[in-house]
GROMACS .gro file of C-alpha atoms in nm:
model
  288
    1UNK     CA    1   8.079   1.902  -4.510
    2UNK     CA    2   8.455   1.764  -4.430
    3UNK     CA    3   8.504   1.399  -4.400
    4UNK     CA    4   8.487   1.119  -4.624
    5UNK     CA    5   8.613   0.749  -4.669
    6UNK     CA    6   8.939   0.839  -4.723
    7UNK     CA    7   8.981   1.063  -4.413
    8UNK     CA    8   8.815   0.811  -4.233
    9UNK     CA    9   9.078   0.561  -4.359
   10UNK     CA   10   9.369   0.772  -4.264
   11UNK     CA   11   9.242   0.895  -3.906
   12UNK     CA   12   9.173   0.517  -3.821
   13UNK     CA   13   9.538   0.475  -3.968
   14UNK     CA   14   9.664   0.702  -3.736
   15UNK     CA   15   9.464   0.633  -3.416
   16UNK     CA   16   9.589   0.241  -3.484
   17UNK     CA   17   9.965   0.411  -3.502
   18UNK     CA   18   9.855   0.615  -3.162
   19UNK     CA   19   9.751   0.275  -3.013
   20UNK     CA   20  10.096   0.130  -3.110
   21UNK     CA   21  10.316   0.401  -2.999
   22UNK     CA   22  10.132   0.440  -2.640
   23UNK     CA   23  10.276   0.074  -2.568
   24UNK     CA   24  10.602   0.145  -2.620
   25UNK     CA   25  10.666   0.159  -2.263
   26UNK     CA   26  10.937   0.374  -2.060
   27UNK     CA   27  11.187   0.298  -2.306
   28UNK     CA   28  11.024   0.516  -2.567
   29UNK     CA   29  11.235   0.815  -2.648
   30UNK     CA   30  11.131   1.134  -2.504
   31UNK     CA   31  11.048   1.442  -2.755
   32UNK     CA   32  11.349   1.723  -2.772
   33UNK     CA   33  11.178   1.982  -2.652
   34UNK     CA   34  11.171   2.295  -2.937
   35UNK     CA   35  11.222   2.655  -2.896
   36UNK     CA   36  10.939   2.878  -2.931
   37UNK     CA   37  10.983   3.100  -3.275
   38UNK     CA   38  10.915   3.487  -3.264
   39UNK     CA   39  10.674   3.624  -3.497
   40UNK     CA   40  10.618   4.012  -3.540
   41UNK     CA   41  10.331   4.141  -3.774
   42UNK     CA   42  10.355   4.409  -3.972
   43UNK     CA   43  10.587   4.622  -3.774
   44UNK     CA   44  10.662   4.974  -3.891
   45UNK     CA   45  10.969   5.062  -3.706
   46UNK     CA   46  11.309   4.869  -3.813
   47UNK     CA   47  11.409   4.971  -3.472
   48UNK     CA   48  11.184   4.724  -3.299
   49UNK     CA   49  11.269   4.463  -3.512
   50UNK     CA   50  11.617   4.550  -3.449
   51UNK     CA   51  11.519   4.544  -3.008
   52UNK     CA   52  11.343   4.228  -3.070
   53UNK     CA   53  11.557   4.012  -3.227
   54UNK     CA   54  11.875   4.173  -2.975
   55UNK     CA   55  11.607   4.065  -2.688
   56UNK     CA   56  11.565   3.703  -2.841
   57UNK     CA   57  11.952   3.685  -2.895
   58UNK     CA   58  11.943   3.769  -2.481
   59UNK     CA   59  11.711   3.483  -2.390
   60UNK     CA   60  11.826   3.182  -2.628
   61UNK     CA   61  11.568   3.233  -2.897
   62UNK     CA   62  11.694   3.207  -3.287
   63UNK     CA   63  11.372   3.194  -3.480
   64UNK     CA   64  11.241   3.507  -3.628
   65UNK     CA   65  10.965   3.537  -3.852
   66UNK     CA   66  10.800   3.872  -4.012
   67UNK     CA   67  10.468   3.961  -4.149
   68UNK     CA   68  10.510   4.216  -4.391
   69UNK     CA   69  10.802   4.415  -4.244
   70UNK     CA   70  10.961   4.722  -4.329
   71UNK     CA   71  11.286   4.722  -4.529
   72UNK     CA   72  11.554   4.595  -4.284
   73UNK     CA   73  11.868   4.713  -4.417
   74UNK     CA   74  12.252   4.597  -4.304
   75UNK     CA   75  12.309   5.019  -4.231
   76UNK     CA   76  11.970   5.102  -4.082
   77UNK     CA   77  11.805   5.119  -3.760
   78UNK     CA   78  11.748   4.767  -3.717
   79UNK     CA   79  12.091   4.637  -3.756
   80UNK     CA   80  12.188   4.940  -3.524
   81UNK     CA   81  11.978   4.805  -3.220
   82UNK     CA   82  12.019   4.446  -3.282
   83UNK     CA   83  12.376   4.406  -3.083
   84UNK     CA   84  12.472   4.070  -3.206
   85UNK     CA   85  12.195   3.947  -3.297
   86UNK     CA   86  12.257   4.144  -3.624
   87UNK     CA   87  12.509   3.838  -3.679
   88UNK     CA   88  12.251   3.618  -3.702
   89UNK     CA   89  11.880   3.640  -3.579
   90UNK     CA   90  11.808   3.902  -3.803
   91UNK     CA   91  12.011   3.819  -4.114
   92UNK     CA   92  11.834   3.464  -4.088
   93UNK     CA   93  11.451   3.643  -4.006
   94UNK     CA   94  11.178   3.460  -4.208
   95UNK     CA   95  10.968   3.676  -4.442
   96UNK     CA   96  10.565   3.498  -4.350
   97UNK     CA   97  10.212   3.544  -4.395
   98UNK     CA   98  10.032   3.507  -4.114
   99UNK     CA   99   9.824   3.244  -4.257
  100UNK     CA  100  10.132   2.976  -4.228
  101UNK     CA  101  10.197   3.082  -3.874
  102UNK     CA  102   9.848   3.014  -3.798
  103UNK     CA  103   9.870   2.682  -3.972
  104UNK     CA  104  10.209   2.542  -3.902
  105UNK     CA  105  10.211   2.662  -3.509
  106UNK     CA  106  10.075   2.676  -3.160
  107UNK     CA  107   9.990   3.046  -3.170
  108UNK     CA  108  10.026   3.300  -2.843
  109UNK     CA  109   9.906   3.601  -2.921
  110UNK     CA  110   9.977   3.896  -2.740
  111UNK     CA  111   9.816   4.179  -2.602
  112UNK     CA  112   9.793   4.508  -2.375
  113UNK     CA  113   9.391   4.508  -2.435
  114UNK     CA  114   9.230   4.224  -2.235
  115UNK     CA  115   8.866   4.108  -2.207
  116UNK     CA  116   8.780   4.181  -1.813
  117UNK     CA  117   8.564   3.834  -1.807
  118UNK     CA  118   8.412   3.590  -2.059
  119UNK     CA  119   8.215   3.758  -2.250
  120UNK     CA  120   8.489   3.887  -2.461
  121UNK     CA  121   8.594   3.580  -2.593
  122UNK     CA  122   8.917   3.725  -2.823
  123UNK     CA  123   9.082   3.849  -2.550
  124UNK     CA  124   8.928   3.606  -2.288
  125UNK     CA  125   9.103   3.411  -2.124
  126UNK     CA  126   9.485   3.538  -2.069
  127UNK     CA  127   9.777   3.406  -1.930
  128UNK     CA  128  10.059   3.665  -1.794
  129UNK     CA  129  10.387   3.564  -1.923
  130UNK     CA  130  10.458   3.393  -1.584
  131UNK     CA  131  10.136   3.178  -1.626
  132UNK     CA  132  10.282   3.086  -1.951
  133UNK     CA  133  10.590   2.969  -1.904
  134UNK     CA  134  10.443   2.727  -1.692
  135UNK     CA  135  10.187   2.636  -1.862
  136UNK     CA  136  10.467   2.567  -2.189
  137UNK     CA  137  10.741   2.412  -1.931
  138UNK     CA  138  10.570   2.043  -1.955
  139UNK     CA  139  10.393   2.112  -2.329
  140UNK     CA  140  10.650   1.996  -2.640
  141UNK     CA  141  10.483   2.174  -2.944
  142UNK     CA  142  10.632   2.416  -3.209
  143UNK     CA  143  10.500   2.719  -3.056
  144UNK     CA  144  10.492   3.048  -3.192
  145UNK     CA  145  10.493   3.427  -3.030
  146UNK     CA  146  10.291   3.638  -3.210
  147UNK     CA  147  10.359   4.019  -3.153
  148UNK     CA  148  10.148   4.275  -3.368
  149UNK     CA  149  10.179   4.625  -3.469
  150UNK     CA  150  10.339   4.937  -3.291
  151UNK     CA  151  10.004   5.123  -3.144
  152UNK     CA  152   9.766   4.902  -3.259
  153UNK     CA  153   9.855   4.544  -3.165
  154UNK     CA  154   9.684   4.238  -3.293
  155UNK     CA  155   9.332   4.296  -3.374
  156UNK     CA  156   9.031   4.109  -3.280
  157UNK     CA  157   9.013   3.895  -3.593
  158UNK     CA  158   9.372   3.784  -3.615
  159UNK     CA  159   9.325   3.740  -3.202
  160UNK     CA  160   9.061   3.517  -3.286
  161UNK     CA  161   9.274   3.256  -3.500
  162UNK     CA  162   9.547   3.197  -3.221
  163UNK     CA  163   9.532   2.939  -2.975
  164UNK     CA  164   9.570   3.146  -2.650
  165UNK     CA  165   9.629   3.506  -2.575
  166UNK     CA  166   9.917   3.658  -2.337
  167UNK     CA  167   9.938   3.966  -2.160
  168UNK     CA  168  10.156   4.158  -1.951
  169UNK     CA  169  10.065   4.272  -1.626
  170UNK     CA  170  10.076   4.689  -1.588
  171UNK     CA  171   9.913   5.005  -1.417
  172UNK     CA  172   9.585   5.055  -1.455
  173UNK     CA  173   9.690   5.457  -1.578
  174UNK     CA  174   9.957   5.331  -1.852
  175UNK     CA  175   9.940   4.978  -1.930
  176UNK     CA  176  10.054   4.984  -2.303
  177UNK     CA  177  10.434   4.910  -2.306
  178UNK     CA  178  10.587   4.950  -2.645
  179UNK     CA  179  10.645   4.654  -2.899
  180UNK     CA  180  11.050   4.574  -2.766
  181UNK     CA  181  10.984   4.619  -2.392
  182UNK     CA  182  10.675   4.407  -2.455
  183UNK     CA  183  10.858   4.160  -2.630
  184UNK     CA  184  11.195   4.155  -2.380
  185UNK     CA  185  10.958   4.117  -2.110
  186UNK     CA  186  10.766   3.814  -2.222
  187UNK     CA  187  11.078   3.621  -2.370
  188UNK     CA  188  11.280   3.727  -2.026
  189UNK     CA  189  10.970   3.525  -1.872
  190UNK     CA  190  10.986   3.259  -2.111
  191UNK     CA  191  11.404   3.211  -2.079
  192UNK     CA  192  11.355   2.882  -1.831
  193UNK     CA  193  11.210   2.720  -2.134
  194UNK     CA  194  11.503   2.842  -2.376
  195UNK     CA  195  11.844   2.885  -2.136
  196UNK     CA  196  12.038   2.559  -2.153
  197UNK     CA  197  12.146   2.654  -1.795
  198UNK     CA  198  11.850   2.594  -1.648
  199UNK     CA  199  11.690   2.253  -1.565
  200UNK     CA  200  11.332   2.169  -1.679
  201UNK     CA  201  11.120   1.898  -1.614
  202UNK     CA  202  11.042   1.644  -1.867
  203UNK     CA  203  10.810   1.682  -2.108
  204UNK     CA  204  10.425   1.580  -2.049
  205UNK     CA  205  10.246   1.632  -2.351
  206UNK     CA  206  10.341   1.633  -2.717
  207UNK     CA  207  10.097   1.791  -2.809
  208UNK     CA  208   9.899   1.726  -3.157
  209UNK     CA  209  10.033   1.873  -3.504
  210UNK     CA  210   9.882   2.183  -3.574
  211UNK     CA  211   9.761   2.048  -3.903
  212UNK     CA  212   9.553   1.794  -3.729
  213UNK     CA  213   9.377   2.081  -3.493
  214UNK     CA  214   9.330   2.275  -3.791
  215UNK     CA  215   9.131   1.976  -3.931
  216UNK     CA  216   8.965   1.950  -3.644
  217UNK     CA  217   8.836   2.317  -3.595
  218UNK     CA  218   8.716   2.236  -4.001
  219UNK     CA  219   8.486   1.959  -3.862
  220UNK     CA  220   8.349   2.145  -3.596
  221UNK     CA  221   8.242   2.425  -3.796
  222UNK     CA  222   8.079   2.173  -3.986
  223UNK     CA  223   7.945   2.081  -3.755
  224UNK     CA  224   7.808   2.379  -3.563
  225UNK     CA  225   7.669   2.501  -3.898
  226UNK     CA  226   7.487   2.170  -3.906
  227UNK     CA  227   7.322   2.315  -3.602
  228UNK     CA  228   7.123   2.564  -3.711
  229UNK     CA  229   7.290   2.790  -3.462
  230UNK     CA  230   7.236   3.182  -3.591
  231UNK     CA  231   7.613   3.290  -3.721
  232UNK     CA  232   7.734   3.515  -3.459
  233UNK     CA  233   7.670   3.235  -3.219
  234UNK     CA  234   7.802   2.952  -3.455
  235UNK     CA  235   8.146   3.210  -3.440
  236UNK     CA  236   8.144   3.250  -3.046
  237UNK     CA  237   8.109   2.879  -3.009
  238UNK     CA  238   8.411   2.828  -3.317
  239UNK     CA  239   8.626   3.064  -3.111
  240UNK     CA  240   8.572   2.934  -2.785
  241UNK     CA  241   8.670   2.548  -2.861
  242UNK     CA  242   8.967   2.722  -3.052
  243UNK     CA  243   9.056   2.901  -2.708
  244UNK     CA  244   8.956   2.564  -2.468
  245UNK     CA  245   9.196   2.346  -2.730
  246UNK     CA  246   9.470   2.621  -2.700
  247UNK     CA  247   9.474   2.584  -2.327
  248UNK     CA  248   9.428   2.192  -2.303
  249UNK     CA  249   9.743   2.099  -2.547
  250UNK     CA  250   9.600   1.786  -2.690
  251UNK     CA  251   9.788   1.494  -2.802
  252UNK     CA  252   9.779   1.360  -3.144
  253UNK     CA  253   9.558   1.034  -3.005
  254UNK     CA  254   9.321   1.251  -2.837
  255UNK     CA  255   9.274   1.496  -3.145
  256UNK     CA  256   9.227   1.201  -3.419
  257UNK     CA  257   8.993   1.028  -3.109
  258UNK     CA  258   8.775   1.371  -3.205
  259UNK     CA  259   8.853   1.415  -3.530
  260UNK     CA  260   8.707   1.021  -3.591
  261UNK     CA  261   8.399   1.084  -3.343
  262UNK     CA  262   8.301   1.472  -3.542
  263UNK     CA  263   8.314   1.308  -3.870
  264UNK     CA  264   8.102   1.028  -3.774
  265UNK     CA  265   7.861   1.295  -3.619
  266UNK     CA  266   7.878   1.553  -3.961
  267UNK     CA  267   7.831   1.254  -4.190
  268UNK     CA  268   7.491   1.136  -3.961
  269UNK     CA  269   7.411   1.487  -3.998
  270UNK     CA  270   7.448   1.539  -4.370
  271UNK     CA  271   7.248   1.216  -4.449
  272UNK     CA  272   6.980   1.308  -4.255
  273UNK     CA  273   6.930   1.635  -4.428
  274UNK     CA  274   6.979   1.423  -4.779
  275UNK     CA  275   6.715   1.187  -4.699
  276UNK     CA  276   6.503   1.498  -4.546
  277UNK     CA  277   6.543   1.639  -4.911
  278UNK     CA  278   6.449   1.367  -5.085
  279UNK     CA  279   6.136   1.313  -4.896
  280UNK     CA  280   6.031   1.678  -4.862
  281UNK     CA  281   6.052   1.677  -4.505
  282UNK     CA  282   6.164   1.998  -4.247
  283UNK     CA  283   6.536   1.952  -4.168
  284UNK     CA  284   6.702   2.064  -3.817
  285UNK     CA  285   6.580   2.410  -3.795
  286UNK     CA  286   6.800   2.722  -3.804
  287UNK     CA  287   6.743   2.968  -3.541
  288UNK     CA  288   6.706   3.322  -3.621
   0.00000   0.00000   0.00000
């Protein structure tokens, strides 16, 4: 199980530090709000890499990161449709796995494939780009766009590690747009939050470092598997807070608040099944 006395001394660190810094008063500093980053998976066309980064030169967006990309030479097809974004968007792109996006970033993965209610919890609940955007407007967090493949998209299981999931809006006969419309589309959506021109609100939330929620979704799958819960449930229910966490856009207080009371709750649970071991007694039972 996670936790230990030196977590515990470092989260109670931190939660004193949270204490301090929520009495700063007005004259605290506000956050600078940060762009969201661009991140395409796999893609097989240079083309669309080309379209994307030409579409996130359009909309005030510099960050481009690539999971395993095709060779993106200056003479190819990607330069071609980049406009001037070939100057620098896409001489500056990132080459990432998409384990460090998932780690380092507030994930939005997107989709043409939706779940029609809850019971398809990868694709379940969506914003449109529109509910996005205002969702982001008042949320400071380094947020990332996640894009996958030409034809095939994101799949469940990578849909499944992202925080929320983002779709666009199309006919019922044709909904699939390809990767660059899909992508000019969303980031034309998202241009209030990346246009100097336009005037946002201040920032609500800051919300938590992604390393903390990652810590955090550690200790709850402790803790579910503590349970006894049969696996496909103890993954639903993993999912799910991952999803409900991705919407809310905690703050660092409220996540170490959890991250103290789930480590309190795994290390309860782990002595109880060491002194059920030592005195040959039943521990929780696992359902099957």
């Amino acid at each position: 199980m996670s936790g230990g006395d030196e977590d515990a001394s470092v989260e109670d660190e931190a939660v004193s530090e949270a204490d301090d810094d929520a009495g700063g008063g007005d004259d605290a500093a506000r956050p600078t709000r940060r762009k969201p980053v661009v991140v395409v998976v796999e893609p097989e066309t240079p083309g669309n890499v080309g379209t994307i980064a030409r579409a996130m030169k359009n909309f005030g967006l510099d960050d481009l990161k690539l999971v395993d990309p095709p060779e993106l030479t200056e003479d190819g097809e990607a330069y071609g449709f980049a406009g001037h974004a070939r100057e620098d968007v896409l001489p500056n792109a990132d080459e990432v796995t998409f384990d460090e996006v998932v780690a380092n970033y507030h994930t939005v993965g997107t989709t043409a494939i939706t779940g029609e209610d809850d019971r398809s919890h990868e694709r379940f609940p969506f914003k449109t780009p529109a509910e996005l955007r205002e969702s982001l407007k008042t949320v400071d967090a380094p947020t990332a766009i996640v894009f996958g493949r030409e034809g095939r998209g994101l799949n469940n299981e990578e849909l499944s590690r992202l925080d929320e999931v983002c779709s666009i809006p199309a006919a019922d006969d044709y909904p699939v747009l390809n990767l660059g419309q899909a992508a000019t589309v969303l980031l034309y959506e998202l241009r209030e939050l990346t246009v100097d021109e336009t005037q946002l609100p201040d920032t609500e939330v800051t919300r938590a470092p992604e390393g903390d929620l990652e810590r955090f979704h550690e200790f709850f799958g402790d803790f579910l598997e503590a349970t006894g819960q049969r696996d496909h449930q103890i993954e639903k229910n993993a999912l799910l807070m991952r999803r409900l966490l991705g919407r809310a856009h905690p703050t660092e207080r409220e996540v170490h608040s959890l991250l103290g009371t789930f480590r309190k709750a795994n290390a309860k649970l782990e002595h109880a099944e060491h002194l059920a071991a030592k005195y040959d007694e039943p521990v929780y039972p696992r359902e099957r």
